[in-house]
mmCIF file of C-alpha atoms in Angstrom:
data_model
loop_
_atom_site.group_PDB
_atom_site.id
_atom_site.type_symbol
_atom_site.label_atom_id
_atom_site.label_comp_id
_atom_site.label_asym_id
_atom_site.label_seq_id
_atom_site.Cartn_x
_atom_site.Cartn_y
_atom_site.Cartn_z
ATOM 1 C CA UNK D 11 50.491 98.459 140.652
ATOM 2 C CA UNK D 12 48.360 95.522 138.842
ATOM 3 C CA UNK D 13 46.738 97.977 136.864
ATOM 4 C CA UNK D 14 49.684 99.645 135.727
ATOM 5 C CA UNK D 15 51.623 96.643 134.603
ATOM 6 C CA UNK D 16 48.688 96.301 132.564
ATOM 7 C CA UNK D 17 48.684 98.918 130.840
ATOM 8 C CA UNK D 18 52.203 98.755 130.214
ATOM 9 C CA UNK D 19 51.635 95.125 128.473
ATOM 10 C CA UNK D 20 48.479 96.808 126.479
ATOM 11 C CA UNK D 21 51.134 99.374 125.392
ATOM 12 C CA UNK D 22 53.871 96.873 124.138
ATOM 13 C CA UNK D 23 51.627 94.862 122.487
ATOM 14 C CA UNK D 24 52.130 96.271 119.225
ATOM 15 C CA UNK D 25 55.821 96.242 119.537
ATOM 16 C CA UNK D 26 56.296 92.235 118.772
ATOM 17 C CA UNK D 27 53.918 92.852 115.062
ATOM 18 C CA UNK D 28 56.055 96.017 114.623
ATOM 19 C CA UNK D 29 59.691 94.517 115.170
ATOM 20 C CA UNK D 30 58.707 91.543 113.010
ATOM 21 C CA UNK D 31 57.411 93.626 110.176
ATOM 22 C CA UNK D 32 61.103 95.832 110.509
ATOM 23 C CA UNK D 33 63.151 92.624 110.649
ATOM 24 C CA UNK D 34 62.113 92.005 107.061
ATOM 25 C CA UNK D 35 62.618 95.558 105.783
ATOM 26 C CA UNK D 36 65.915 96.924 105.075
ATOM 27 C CA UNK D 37 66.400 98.948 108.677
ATOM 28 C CA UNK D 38 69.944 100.191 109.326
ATOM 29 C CA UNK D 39 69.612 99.121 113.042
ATOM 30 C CA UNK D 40 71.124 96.435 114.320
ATOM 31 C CA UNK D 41 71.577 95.539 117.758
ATOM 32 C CA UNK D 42 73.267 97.804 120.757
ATOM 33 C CA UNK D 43 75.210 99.674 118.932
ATOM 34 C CA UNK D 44 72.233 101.517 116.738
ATOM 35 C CA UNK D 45 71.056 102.441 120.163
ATOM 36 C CA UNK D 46 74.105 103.959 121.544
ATOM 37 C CA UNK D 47 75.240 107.492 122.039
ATOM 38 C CA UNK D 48 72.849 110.593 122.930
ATOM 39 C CA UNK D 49 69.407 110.748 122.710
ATOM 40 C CA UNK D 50 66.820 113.379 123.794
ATOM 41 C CA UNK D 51 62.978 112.546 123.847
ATOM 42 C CA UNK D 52 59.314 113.316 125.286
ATOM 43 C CA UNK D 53 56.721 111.112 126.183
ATOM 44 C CA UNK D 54 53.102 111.570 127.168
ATOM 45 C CA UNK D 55 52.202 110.110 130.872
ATOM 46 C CA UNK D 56 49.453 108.114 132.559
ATOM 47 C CA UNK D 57 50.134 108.776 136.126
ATOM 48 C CA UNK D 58 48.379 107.420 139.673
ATOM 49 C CA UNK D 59 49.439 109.006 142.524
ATOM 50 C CA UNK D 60 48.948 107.672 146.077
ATOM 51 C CA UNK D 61 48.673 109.413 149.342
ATOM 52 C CA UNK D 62 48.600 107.961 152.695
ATOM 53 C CA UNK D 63 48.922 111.138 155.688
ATOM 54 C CA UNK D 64 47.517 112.349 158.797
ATOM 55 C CA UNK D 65 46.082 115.650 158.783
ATOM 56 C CA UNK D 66 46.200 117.029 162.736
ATOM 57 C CA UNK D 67 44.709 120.078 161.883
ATOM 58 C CA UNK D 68 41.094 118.006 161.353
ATOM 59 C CA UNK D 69 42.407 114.934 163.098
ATOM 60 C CA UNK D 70 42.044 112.921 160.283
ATOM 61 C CA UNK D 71 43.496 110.132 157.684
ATOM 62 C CA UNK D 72 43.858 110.431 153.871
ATOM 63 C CA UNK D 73 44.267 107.161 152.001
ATOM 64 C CA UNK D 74 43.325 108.064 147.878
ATOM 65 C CA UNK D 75 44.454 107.474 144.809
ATOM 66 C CA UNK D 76 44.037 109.877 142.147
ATOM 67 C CA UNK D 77 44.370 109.178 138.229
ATOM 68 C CA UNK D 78 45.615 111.742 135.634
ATOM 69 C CA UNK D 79 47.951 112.536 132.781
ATOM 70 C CA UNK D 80 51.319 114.239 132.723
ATOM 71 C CA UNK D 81 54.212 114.578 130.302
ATOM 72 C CA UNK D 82 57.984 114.960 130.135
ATOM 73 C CA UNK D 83 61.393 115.119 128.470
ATOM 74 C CA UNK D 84 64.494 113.535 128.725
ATOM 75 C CA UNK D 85 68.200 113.262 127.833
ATOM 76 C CA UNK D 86 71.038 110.363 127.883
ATOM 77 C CA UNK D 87 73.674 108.705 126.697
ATOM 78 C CA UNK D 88 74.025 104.719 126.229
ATOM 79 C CA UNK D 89 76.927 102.522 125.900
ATOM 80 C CA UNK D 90 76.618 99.535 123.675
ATOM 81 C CA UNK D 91 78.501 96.524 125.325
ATOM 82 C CA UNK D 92 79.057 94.390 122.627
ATOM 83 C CA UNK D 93 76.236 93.390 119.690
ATOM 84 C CA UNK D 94 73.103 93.060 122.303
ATOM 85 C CA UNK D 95 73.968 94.662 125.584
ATOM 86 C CA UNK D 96 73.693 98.371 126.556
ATOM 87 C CA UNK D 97 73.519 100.467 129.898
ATOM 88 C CA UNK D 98 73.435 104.259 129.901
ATOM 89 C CA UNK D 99 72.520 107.301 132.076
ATOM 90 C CA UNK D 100 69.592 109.591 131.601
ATOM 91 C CA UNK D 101 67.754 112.617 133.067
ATOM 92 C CA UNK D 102 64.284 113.658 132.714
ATOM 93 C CA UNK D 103 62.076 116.295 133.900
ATOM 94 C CA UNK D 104 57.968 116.507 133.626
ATOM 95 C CA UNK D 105 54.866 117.762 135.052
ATOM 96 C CA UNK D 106 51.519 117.000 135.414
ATOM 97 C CA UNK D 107 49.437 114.604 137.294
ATOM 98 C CA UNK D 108 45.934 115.435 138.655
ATOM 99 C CA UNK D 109 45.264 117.356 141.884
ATOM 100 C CA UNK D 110 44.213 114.276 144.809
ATOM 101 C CA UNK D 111 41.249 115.944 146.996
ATOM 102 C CA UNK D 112 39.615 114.461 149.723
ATOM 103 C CA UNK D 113 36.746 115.485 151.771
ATOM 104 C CA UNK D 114 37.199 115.120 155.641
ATOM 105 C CA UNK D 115 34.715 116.211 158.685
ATOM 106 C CA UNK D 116 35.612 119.950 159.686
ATOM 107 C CA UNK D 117 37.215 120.442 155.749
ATOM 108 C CA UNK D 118 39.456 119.291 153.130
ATOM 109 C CA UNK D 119 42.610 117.956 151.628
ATOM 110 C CA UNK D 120 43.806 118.174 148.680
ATOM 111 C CA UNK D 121 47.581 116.936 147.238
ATOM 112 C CA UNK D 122 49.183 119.080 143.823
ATOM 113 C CA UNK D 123 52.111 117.350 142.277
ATOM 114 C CA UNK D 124 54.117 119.781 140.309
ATOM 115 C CA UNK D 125 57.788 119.366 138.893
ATOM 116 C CA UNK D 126 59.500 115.892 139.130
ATOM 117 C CA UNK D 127 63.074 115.539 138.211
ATOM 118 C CA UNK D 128 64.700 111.699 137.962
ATOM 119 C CA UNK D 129 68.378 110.540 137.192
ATOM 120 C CA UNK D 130 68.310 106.689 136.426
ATOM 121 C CA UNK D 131 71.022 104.623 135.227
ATOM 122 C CA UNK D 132 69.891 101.967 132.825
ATOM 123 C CA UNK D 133 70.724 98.537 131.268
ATOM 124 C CA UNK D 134 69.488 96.141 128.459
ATOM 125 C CA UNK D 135 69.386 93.615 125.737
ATOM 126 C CA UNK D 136 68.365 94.302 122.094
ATOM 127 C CA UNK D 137 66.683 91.580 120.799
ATOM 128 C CA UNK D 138 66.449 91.053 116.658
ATOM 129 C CA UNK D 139 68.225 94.416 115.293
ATOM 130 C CA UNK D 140 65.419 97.143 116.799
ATOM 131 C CA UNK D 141 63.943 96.173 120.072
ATOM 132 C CA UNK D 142 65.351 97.172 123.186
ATOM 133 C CA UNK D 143 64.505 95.743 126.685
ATOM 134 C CA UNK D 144 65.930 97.627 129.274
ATOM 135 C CA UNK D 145 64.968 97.903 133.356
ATOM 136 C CA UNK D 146 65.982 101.261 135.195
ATOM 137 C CA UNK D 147 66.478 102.400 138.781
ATOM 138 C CA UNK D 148 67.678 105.465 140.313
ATOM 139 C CA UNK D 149 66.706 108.971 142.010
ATOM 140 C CA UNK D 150 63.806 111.208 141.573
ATOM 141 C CA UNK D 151 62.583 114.256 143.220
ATOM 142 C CA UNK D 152 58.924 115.655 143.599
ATOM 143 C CA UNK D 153 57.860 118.841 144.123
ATOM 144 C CA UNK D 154 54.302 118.526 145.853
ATOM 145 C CA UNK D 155 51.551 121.839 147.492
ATOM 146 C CA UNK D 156 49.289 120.020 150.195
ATOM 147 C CA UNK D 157 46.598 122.213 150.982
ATOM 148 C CA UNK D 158 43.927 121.428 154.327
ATOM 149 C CA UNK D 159 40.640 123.771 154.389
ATOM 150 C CA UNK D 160 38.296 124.605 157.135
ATOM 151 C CA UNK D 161 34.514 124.771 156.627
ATOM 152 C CA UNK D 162 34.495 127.393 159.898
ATOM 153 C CA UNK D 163 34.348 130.554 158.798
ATOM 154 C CA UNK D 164 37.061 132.827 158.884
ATOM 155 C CA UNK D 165 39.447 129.654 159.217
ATOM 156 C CA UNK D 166 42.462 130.330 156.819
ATOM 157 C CA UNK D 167 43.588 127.186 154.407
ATOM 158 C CA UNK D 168 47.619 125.790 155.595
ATOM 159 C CA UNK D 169 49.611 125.068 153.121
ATOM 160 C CA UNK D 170 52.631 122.844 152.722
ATOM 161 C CA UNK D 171 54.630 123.416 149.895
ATOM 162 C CA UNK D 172 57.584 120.852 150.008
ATOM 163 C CA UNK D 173 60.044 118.953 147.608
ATOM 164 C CA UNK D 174 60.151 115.257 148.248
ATOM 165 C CA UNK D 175 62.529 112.731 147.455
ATOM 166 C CA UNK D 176 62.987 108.918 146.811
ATOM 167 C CA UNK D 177 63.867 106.622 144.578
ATOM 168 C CA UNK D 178 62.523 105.463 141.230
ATOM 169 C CA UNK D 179 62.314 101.894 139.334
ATOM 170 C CA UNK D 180 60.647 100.771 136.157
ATOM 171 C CA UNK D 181 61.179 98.326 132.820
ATOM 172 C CA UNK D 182 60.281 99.378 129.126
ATOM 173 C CA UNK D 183 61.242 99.047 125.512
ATOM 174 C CA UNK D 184 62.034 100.747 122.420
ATOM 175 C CA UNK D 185 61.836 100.045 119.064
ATOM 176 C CA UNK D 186 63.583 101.472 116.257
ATOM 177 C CA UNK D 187 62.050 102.699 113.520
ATOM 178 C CA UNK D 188 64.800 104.355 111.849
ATOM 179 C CA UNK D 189 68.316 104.810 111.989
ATOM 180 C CA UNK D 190 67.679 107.823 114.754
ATOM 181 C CA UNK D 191 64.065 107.761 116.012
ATOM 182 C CA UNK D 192 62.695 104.939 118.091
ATOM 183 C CA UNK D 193 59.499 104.573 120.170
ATOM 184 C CA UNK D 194 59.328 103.962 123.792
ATOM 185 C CA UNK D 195 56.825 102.424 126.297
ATOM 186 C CA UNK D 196 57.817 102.074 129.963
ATOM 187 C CA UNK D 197 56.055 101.951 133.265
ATOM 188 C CA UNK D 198 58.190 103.131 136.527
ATOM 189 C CA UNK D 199 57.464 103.848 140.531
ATOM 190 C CA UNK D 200 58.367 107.027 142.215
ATOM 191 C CA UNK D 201 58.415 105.960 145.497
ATOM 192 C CA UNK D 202 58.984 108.878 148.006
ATOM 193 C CA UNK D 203 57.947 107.545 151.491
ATOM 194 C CA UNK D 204 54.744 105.798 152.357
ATOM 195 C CA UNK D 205 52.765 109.295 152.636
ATOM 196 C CA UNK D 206 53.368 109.170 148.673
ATOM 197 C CA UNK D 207 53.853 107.172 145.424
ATOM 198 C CA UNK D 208 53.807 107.836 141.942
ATOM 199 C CA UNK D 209 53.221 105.076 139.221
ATOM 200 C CA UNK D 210 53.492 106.124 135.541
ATOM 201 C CA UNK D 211 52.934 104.841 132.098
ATOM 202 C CA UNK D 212 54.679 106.599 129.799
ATOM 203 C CA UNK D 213 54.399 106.393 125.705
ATOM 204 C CA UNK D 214 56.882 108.521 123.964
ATOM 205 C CA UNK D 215 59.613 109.317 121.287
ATOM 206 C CA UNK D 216 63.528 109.023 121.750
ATOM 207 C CA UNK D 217 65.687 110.884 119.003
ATOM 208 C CA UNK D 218 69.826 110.046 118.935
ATOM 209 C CA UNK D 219 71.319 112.546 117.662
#
């Protein structure tokens, strides 16, 4: 979690030069409402997925993290509240992530994420004419293939393929570099049950239309 509010600072960084430099040129955005209305976008992921299970068939615990890159897109629509406020719904989809393996005495475990699926509600302030803060929350879904392995021969591999679900929370920030296009950093948790959460940075592009 440290590391990935990290990151997330690292990625905003540029966004405080960036807003200052568009406050002085003639943008056409200016506050909540140049963010309103619907938007679609895709964004590049840093993900770190976390497992914490028992594996019975090799009497065994798993307790890894595993690092690894993912992307996505999304859709919304955001209601400006006034000249700096503005909450909205969205929906995104995305895959990726790196397969988690572990070795164990008697075999192996290994942990695929595959499709996620998340609808958060949003809300936020726009600060100057073209920066957004916002914090989101709602529900995402996972789907996940655990597979354990046997090093005795003629031992067949038992899979689990299963869709898990939890809920998701995360802050970010856009900033507007024209009238329609804006630029988004955001880090959020997937957190499905103790056996599994997902922490993501995410860098990406949001386009109202």
């Amino acid at each position: 979690m440290k590391f990935s509010l990290a990151l997330l600072t690292l990625a905003l960084v540029p966004i405080a030069p960036l807003a200052h430099a568009q406050s002085g040129a003639d943008t056409q955005v200016a506050g909540a409402p140049g963010f309103a209305g619907l938007k679609i976008g895709a964004a590049w992921d840093y993900q770190i997925n976390q497992v914490r299970r028992s594996v019975p068939e090799l009497v065994a615990e798993v307790d890894k993290r595993q690092h690894g890159v993912g992307y996505l897109g999304y859709a919304g629509f955001d209601v400006a509240f006034g000249p700096q406020f503005l909450a909205g719904v969205e929906l995104s989809a995305g895959r990726g992530g790196k397969t988690l393996r572990q070795t164990l005495a008697g075999g192996s475990f290994s942990s695929e994420p595959g499709l996620s699926f998340d609808i958060t509600g949003r809300a936020g302030v726009v600060v100057g004419n073209n920066v957004l803060l916002y914090g989101r929350a709602g529900y995402a879904r996972q789907k996940v293939t655990d597979t354990t392995s046997f090093t005795a021969p003629g031992a067949a591999p038992v899979k689990d393929k299963r869709t898990d679900g939890g809920v998701v929370y995360g802050v970010g920030a856009e900033l507007a570099v024209s009238d329609r296009i804006a630029l988004r950093a955001e880090f959020d948790q997937a957190y499905f049950s103790k056996r599994f959460i997902c922490d993501r940075l995410l860098l990406g592009v949001v386009v109202r239309l």
